[in-house]
Amino acid sequence: QDKRIHHTGLQRKICSAEDAAQWIKHGDLVGVSGFTGSGYPKAVPGALAQRIKESHNKGEEFKIKVLTGASTGPQMDGVLAEVNGVSYRSSFNTDPKMRERINNGDTTYFDMHLGQVAPFYRSGAIGDMDVAIIELSSVRADGTLIASSAVGNNQLWLNSAKKVILEVNSWQPEELDGMHDIWEVSTNYPQDIIPIRTPSDRIGVDYMTVDLEKVVAIVETDTSDRNTPFSPPDDNARMIAGHLMEFLKDEKKKGRIPEKFLPLQSGVGNVANAVMEALSQGDFENLTAYTEVIQDGMLAMLESGKMSVASATSFSLSPEKVQYFNDNISKFRDKIILRPQEISNHPEVIRRLGCIAMNAAIEIDIFGNVNSTHIMGTRMMNGIGGSGDFARNSKLTIFMTPSLAKNGAISAIVPMVSRVDHASMDIHAVVTEYGLADLRGLAPKQRAELLIEKCAHPNFRPLLREYFKKGLDNGSMYTPHYLKEALSWHERFVATGSMLPK
Ligand code: 0RQ
C-alpha cells in the first residue's frame, strides 16, 4: 500500500513494526506524536512493549522515557504501561493503565502546560532525544511529511531525534493534506512575534520536514484513532451550558464581547461537549475557535456556518463523528487549521485574540482556586493539559463542574482545594448546574458568599456556610480559612467514603 508513501527512498525503508522497534533501546528518550487520542503511533509501541516484556522475563532492565504531545491511546500508553516499560512520562495522560503506573510510582510523571512542552525540551533540561515515532497520513514525493489528526510537537521531535520511525496510517484521510499549518518558533531570544491576528491566519507551511538520513524505519498501519465515546450530555451538563449561555449573552449585550464575538477555547469531556452543543443551537453567529482540540460540537457549528473557522492542534471526536468527518472531510478542509501545540496554546496569541476559555475542574474552593489535576490532593487524574495556557491568558476564563461527584459523596465546591492548578486571580467565573458565579473584581470573602450560594450543591451549602463562619469568627482575616478544618472534608472522604459527616 505504497500509495501513501510517494518518496522512493523512503519506500525502501518500509518494514514491520517489530523490525522498527529494534531501533529503540533501554534508557532512550522517545518523542511520540499524538494529542487527545488522535495521531499517535499505533503499531511500533506494541512491538516495543513485546520486546520490553521479553527483556523483563529474562531479568534485564528495559524502560524508556516518553515525551508526547498530550494523551495517546491504548496502543501507545496502554501497552507500554502494561509491561511497566516507561520510566518517565510527560505530558498529559488519560490512559488508565498509565495513570496507575504514575500513581504507584513505577513511572515518573512530569506534568506541564501543553504549550510549554516544546520550550521545556529545547531548554535542554531533559537531555537529547534518541528516537521519534511519528504518525503521518502520507509522505509526498519530495520527502516532506503530512501529519495525521494531530500536530502536537511533531516537527520539534523530527528535528531533534537522532533516529526517526514513521508510521503511515491509511485509516487517516489523505485529504488531511493541506489542513496543517507548521510554523516553528525561533530558537534565539528575543523570539519572533507570532503573526496570528485571527484564528484563520495561516503563517507556515502545510507539511513537516525531516532529514531523510535519520529515518530508520517506516511502518504502514490502518488503525483508527482512540475516539472513545463521550457520555451524552446529561441534565447537569445541559444546565451548566444554559447558565454559561446566559452569561455570554449578557456580556455581549453589555458590549464586553464584540459583535463579531471572541474565539472560543473549550476543554474536552461531557460538560465541554454540552456547552458546544448549546452554542450550536444558540443565537450567536460568526463564532470562531482558537483552541487545542476540535470536538463534536465544533464540527456541527462549522457545518451549519455558525462557526467560520476552528484553529487547534488535534481532533477529539466521538467514533460516530470521526466517521462522519472522515467521510465528509471536503466540507471542513478550509475551515480547520491544525497547528503545533506550542502555537495553538501560545500565551502571546491567546492574549492577542482575547479567547473565551471554558474548562472543566475537579474541585474549586470557596475562594475561587481551582484543582484540575488531583484526586484528594494525592492521586494524579490526567494532568493540567492546556487549561493553564488558556486560563492565565484568556480574556474570559470560566471553569465548569457539576456540583457533586461520586454519587453525591463529594462536593466539587470545597473549603480549600487539595491542589491548586489555577489561582483565583486567573478565574473570572465558575459554573455548576446551580448557577454561575461572576468573581471578577471580588475579594475572597465576597467570592466565598457567591460560590456557596450560587454554585454549591444544597446538600453541602450549610456545611460550607459553617466552615466560612468559623473562619470569619476566628479573627480579622483577608482570606478567612479555618485551617484546622480546611482539608477535613478530603480527610473524611478518604476515611469514610463521603465528604458528608455521618
Ligand atoms: O471519574 O472517570 O471514575 O467516572 O473525575 O470527571 O465529571 O466526567 O468530567 O471528563 O470533564 O473531566 C478536570 C478531570 C474533568 C478534565 C477533568 C471524577 C469523576 C470522573 C472525570 P470516573 P467528569 P470530565 C483541554 C483542557 C485538565 C485538562 C484540561 C481534565 C472523572 O477536564 O483532565 O482542562 N482537565 N484541558 O467522578 C473526585 C472530585 C471529582 C472527581 C470529578 N471532586 N473528586 N473525583 N471526579 N470531580 C484539553 C487538553 O488539555 C488536552
mmCIF file of N, CA, C and O and ligand atoms in Angstrom, residues 35-36 92 114 267-269 292 359-362 372 375-376 381-387 405-406 410, ligand 1:
data_model
loop_
_atom_site.group_PDB
_atom_site.id
_atom_site.type_symbol
_atom_site.label_atom_id
_atom_site.label_comp_id
_atom_site.label_asym_id
_atom_site.label_seq_id
_atom_site.Cartn_x
_atom_site.Cartn_y
_atom_site.Cartn_z
ATOM 1 N N PHE A 35 -2.103 13.538 20.359
ATOM 2 C CA PHE A 35 -2.720 14.569 21.195
ATOM 3 C C PHE A 35 -4.186 14.196 21.379
ATOM 4 O O PHE A 35 -4.899 14.004 20.391
ATOM 5 N N THR A 36 -4.610 14.065 22.611
ATOM 6 C CA THR A 36 -6.001 13.684 22.972
ATOM 7 C C THR A 36 -6.535 12.519 22.148
ATOM 8 O O THR A 36 -7.624 12.580 21.576
ATOM 9 N N PHE A 92 0.509 15.370 29.310
ATOM 10 C CA PHE A 92 -0.852 14.920 29.635
ATOM 11 C C PHE A 92 -1.086 13.434 29.329
ATOM 12 O O PHE A 92 -0.678 12.921 28.288
ATOM 13 N N LEU A 114 0.670 22.276 28.231
ATOM 14 C CA LEU A 114 0.945 21.677 26.915
ATOM 15 C C LEU A 114 1.639 22.647 25.966
ATOM 16 O O LEU A 114 2.406 22.226 25.107
ATOM 17 N N GLY A 267 -12.420 22.872 26.665
ATOM 18 C CA GLY A 267 -11.786 21.624 27.087
ATOM 19 C C GLY A 267 -12.531 20.434 26.505
ATOM 20 O O GLY A 267 -13.419 20.598 25.664
ATOM 21 N N VAL A 268 -12.152 19.249 26.946
ATOM 22 C CA VAL A 268 -12.834 18.056 26.443
ATOM 23 C C VAL A 268 -13.695 17.456 27.553
ATOM 24 O O VAL A 268 -13.553 17.807 28.711
ATOM 25 N N GLY A 269 -14.579 16.543 27.187
ATOM 26 C CA GLY A 269 -15.408 15.857 28.179
ATOM 27 C C GLY A 269 -16.878 16.204 28.009
ATOM 28 O O GLY A 269 -17.267 16.975 27.132
ATOM 29 N N GLU A 292 -7.348 23.995 21.498
ATOM 30 C CA GLU A 292 -6.366 22.935 21.234
ATOM 31 C C GLU A 292 -6.996 21.706 20.604
ATOM 32 O O GLU A 292 -6.350 21.007 19.849
ATOM 33 N N ASN A 359 -13.137 25.547 30.673
ATOM 34 C CA ASN A 359 -12.535 24.258 31.011
ATOM 35 C C ASN A 359 -13.200 23.634 32.229
ATOM 36 O O ASN A 359 -13.777 24.344 33.062
ATOM 37 N N ALA A 360 -13.069 22.327 32.317
ATOM 38 C CA ALA A 360 -13.666 21.612 33.447
ATOM 39 C C ALA A 360 -12.706 21.609 34.631
ATOM 40 O O ALA A 360 -11.492 21.698 34.457
ATOM 41 N N ALA A 361 -13.280 21.512 35.833
ATOM 42 C CA ALA A 361 -12.467 21.448 37.051
ATOM 43 C C ALA A 361 -12.802 20.165 37.797
ATOM 44 O O ALA A 361 -13.887 19.607 37.649
ATOM 45 N N ILE A 362 -11.869 19.718 38.621
ATOM 46 C CA ILE A 362 -12.177 18.618 39.545
ATOM 47 C C ILE A 362 -12.843 19.197 40.783
ATOM 48 O O ILE A 362 -13.897 18.739 41.210
ATOM 49 N N SER A 372 -7.468 21.092 38.863
ATOM 50 C CA SER A 372 -7.809 20.405 37.605
ATOM 51 C C SER A 372 -7.161 19.036 37.518
ATOM 52 O O SER A 372 -7.365 18.344 36.534
ATOM 53 N N ILE A 375 -6.881 14.013 42.540
ATOM 54 C CA ILE A 375 -7.991 13.464 43.315
ATOM 55 C C ILE A 375 -7.536 13.381 44.771
ATOM 56 O O ILE A 375 -6.514 12.765 45.073
ATOM 57 N N MET A 376 -8.291 14.032 45.634
ATOM 58 C CA MET A 376 -7.990 14.091 47.071
ATOM 59 C C MET A 376 -6.533 14.535 47.317
ATOM 60 O O MET A 376 -5.866 14.049 48.227
ATOM 61 N N MET A 381 -4.938 12.663 38.180
ATOM 62 C CA MET A 381 -6.014 12.277 37.254
ATOM 63 C C MET A 381 -5.429 12.245 35.836
ATOM 64 O O MET A 381 -4.971 11.201 35.389
ATOM 65 N N ASN A 382 -5.382 13.387 35.137
ATOM 66 C CA ASN A 382 -4.864 13.417 33.759
ATOM 67 C C ASN A 382 -3.667 14.342 33.584
ATOM 68 O O ASN A 382 -2.808 14.097 32.756
ATOM 69 N N GLY A 383 -3.667 15.409 34.340
ATOM 70 C CA GLY A 383 -2.660 16.451 34.148
ATOM 71 C C GLY A 383 -3.349 17.768 33.833
ATOM 72 O O GLY A 383 -4.562 17.821 33.619
ATOM 73 N N ILE A 384 -2.564 18.832 33.793
ATOM 74 C CA ILE A 384 -3.148 20.168 33.620
ATOM 75 C C ILE A 384 -3.535 20.432 32.165
ATOM 76 O O ILE A 384 -4.391 21.278 31.875
ATOM 77 N N GLY A 385 -2.941 19.676 31.246
ATOM 78 C CA GLY A 385 -3.282 19.840 29.834
ATOM 79 C C GLY A 385 -3.023 21.266 29.376
ATOM 80 O O GLY A 385 -2.042 21.900 29.776
ATOM 81 N N GLY A 386 -3.946 21.766 28.579
ATOM 82 C CA GLY A 386 -3.793 23.134 28.115
ATOM 83 C C GLY A 386 -4.604 24.116 28.930
ATOM 84 O O GLY A 386 -4.655 25.309 28.619
ATOM 85 N N SER A 387 -5.244 23.619 29.993
ATOM 86 C CA SER A 387 -6.148 24.508 30.734
ATOM 87 C C SER A 387 -5.412 25.716 31.302
ATOM 88 O O SER A 387 -5.947 26.822 31.321
ATOM 89 N N ALA A 405 -19.701 14.956 42.898
ATOM 90 C CA ALA A 405 -19.068 13.829 42.197
ATOM 91 C C ALA A 405 -19.338 12.568 43.004
ATOM 92 O O ALA A 405 -19.735 12.635 44.171
ATOM 93 N N LYS A 406 -19.102 11.433 42.358
ATOM 94 C CA LYS A 406 -19.241 10.113 43.002
ATOM 95 C C LYS A 406 -20.572 9.982 43.754
ATOM 96 O O LYS A 406 -20.617 9.798 44.979
ATOM 97 N N ILE A 410 -19.097 13.468 47.123
ATOM 98 C CA ILE A 410 -18.061 14.505 47.031
ATOM 99 C C ILE A 410 -18.699 15.812 46.594
ATOM 100 O O ILE A 410 -19.495 15.842 45.647
HETATM 101 O O1 0RQ B 1 -14.436 9.781 37.435
HETATM 102 O O2 0RQ B 1 -13.910 8.580 35.392
HETATM 103 O O3 0RQ B 1 -14.088 7.385 37.579
HETATM 104 O O4 0RQ B 1 -16.136 8.331 36.478
HETATM 105 O O5 0RQ B 1 -13.253 12.573 37.609
HETATM 106 O O6 0RQ B 1 -14.996 13.669 35.685
HETATM 107 O O7 0RQ B 1 -17.198 14.814 35.560
HETATM 108 O O8 0RQ B 1 -16.588 13.042 33.829
HETATM 109 O O9 0RQ B 1 -15.526 15.337 33.903
HETATM 110 O O10 0RQ B 1 -14.440 14.241 31.870
HETATM 111 O O11 0RQ B 1 -14.838 16.740 32.094
HETATM 112 O O12 0RQ B 1 -13.090 15.582 33.455
HETATM 113 C C1 0RQ B 1 -10.976 18.041 35.257
HETATM 114 C C2 0RQ B 1 -10.605 15.585 35.011
HETATM 115 C C3 0RQ B 1 -12.777 16.623 34.329
HETATM 116 C C4 0RQ B 1 -10.738 17.032 32.951
HETATM 117 C C5 0RQ B 1 -11.260 16.807 34.409
HETATM 118 C C6 0RQ B 1 -14.087 12.273 38.731
HETATM 119 C C7 0RQ B 1 -15.396 11.860 38.121
HETATM 120 C C8 0RQ B 1 -14.915 11.031 36.948
HETATM 121 C C9 0RQ B 1 -13.985 12.777 35.319
HETATM 122 P P1 0RQ B 1 -14.667 8.414 36.668
HETATM 123 P P2 0RQ B 1 -16.170 14.148 34.716
HETATM 124 P P3 0RQ B 1 -14.500 15.448 32.715
HETATM 125 C C10 0RQ B 1 -8.366 20.921 27.186
HETATM 126 C C11 0RQ B 1 -8.202 21.426 28.594
HETATM 127 C C12 0RQ B 1 -7.485 19.055 32.869
HETATM 128 C C13 0RQ B 1 -7.037 19.322 31.461
HETATM 129 C C14 0RQ B 1 -7.840 20.362 30.750
HETATM 130 C C15 0RQ B 1 -9.248 17.296 32.891
HETATM 131 C C16 0RQ B 1 -13.699 11.823 36.477
HETATM 132 O O13 0RQ B 1 -11.414 18.085 32.365
HETATM 133 O O14 0RQ B 1 -8.444 16.392 32.837
HETATM 134 O O15 0RQ B 1 -8.687 21.038 31.281
HETATM 135 N N1 0RQ B 1 -8.846 18.617 32.927
HETATM 136 N N2 0RQ B 1 -7.553 20.502 29.472
HETATM 137 O O16 0RQ B 1 -16.159 11.117 39.023
HETATM 138 C C17 0RQ B 1 -13.067 13.065 42.930
HETATM 139 C C18 0RQ B 1 -13.843 15.238 42.578
HETATM 140 C C19 0RQ B 1 -14.155 14.862 41.244
HETATM 141 C C20 0RQ B 1 -13.862 13.561 40.843
HETATM 142 C C21 0RQ B 1 -14.720 14.663 39.164
HETATM 143 N N3 0RQ B 1 -14.092 16.460 43.027
HETATM 144 N N4 0RQ B 1 -13.297 14.310 43.376
HETATM 145 N N5 0RQ B 1 -13.320 12.660 41.669
HETATM 146 N N6 0RQ B 1 -14.225 13.474 39.558
HETATM 147 N N7 0RQ B 1 -14.691 15.523 40.189
HETATM 148 C C22 0RQ B 1 -7.949 19.527 26.786
HETATM 149 C C23 0RQ B 1 -6.500 19.192 26.931
HETATM 150 O O17 0RQ B 1 -5.787 19.760 27.652
HETATM 151 C C24 0RQ B 1 -5.910 18.118 26.149
#
